[in-house]
XYZ file of C-alpha atoms in Angstrom:
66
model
C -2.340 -28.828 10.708
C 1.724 -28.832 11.785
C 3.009 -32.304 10.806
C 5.036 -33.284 14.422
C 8.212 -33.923 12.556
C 9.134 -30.443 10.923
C 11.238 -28.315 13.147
C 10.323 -24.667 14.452
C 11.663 -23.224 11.531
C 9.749 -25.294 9.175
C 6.202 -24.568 10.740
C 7.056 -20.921 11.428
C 7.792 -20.586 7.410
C 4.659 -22.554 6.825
C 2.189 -20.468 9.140
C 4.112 -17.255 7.612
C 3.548 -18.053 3.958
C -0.291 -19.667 5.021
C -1.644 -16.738 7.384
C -4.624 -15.320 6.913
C -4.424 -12.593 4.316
C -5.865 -9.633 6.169
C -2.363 -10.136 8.050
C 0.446 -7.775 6.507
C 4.038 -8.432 6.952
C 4.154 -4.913 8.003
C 1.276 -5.733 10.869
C 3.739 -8.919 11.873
C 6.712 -6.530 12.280
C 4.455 -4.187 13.784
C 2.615 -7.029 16.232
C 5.898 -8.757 17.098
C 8.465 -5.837 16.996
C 10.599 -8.014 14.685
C 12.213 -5.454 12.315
C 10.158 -5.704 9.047
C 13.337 -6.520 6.208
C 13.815 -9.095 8.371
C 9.762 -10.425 8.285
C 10.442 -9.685 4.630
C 13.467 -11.867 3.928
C 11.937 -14.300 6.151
C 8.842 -14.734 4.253
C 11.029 -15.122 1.491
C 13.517 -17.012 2.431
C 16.164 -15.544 1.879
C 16.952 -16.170 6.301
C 17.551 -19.626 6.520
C 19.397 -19.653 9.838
C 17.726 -17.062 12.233
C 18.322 -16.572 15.222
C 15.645 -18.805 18.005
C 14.444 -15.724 19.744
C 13.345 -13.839 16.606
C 12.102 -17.300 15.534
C 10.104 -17.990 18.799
C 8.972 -14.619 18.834
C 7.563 -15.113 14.851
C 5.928 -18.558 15.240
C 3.791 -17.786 18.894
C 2.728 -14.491 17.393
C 1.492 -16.921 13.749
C 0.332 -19.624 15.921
C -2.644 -16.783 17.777
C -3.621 -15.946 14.303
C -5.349 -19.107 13.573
């Protein structure tokens, strides 16, 4: 459960680091067509500011998995 008062990048690094494990980082670059060093430094957090498309695009694709 998404706590109402963290921001889209908060619960889109959240569902990210909590997905289901079956669920590569290569299958979310693959799934989203987000180019996968960027999933990668996303997941670890090394992209703090992205940009909101890529971070729209990340967080409905995470948000189906559940």
């Amino acid at each position: 459960v998404l706590m109402p008062t963290m921001n889209l990048y908060q619960q889109t690094f959240k569902l990210i680091q909590d997905r289901p494990a079956r669920i590569s980082l290569q299958d979310i670059s693959n799934e989203t067509k987000l180019n996968y060093s960027w999933v990668c430094k996303f997941h670890s957090g090394e992209i703090t500011n992205p940009t909101y498309n890529n971070l729209q695009k990340l967080h409905d694709y995470l948000t189906k998995l559940k």
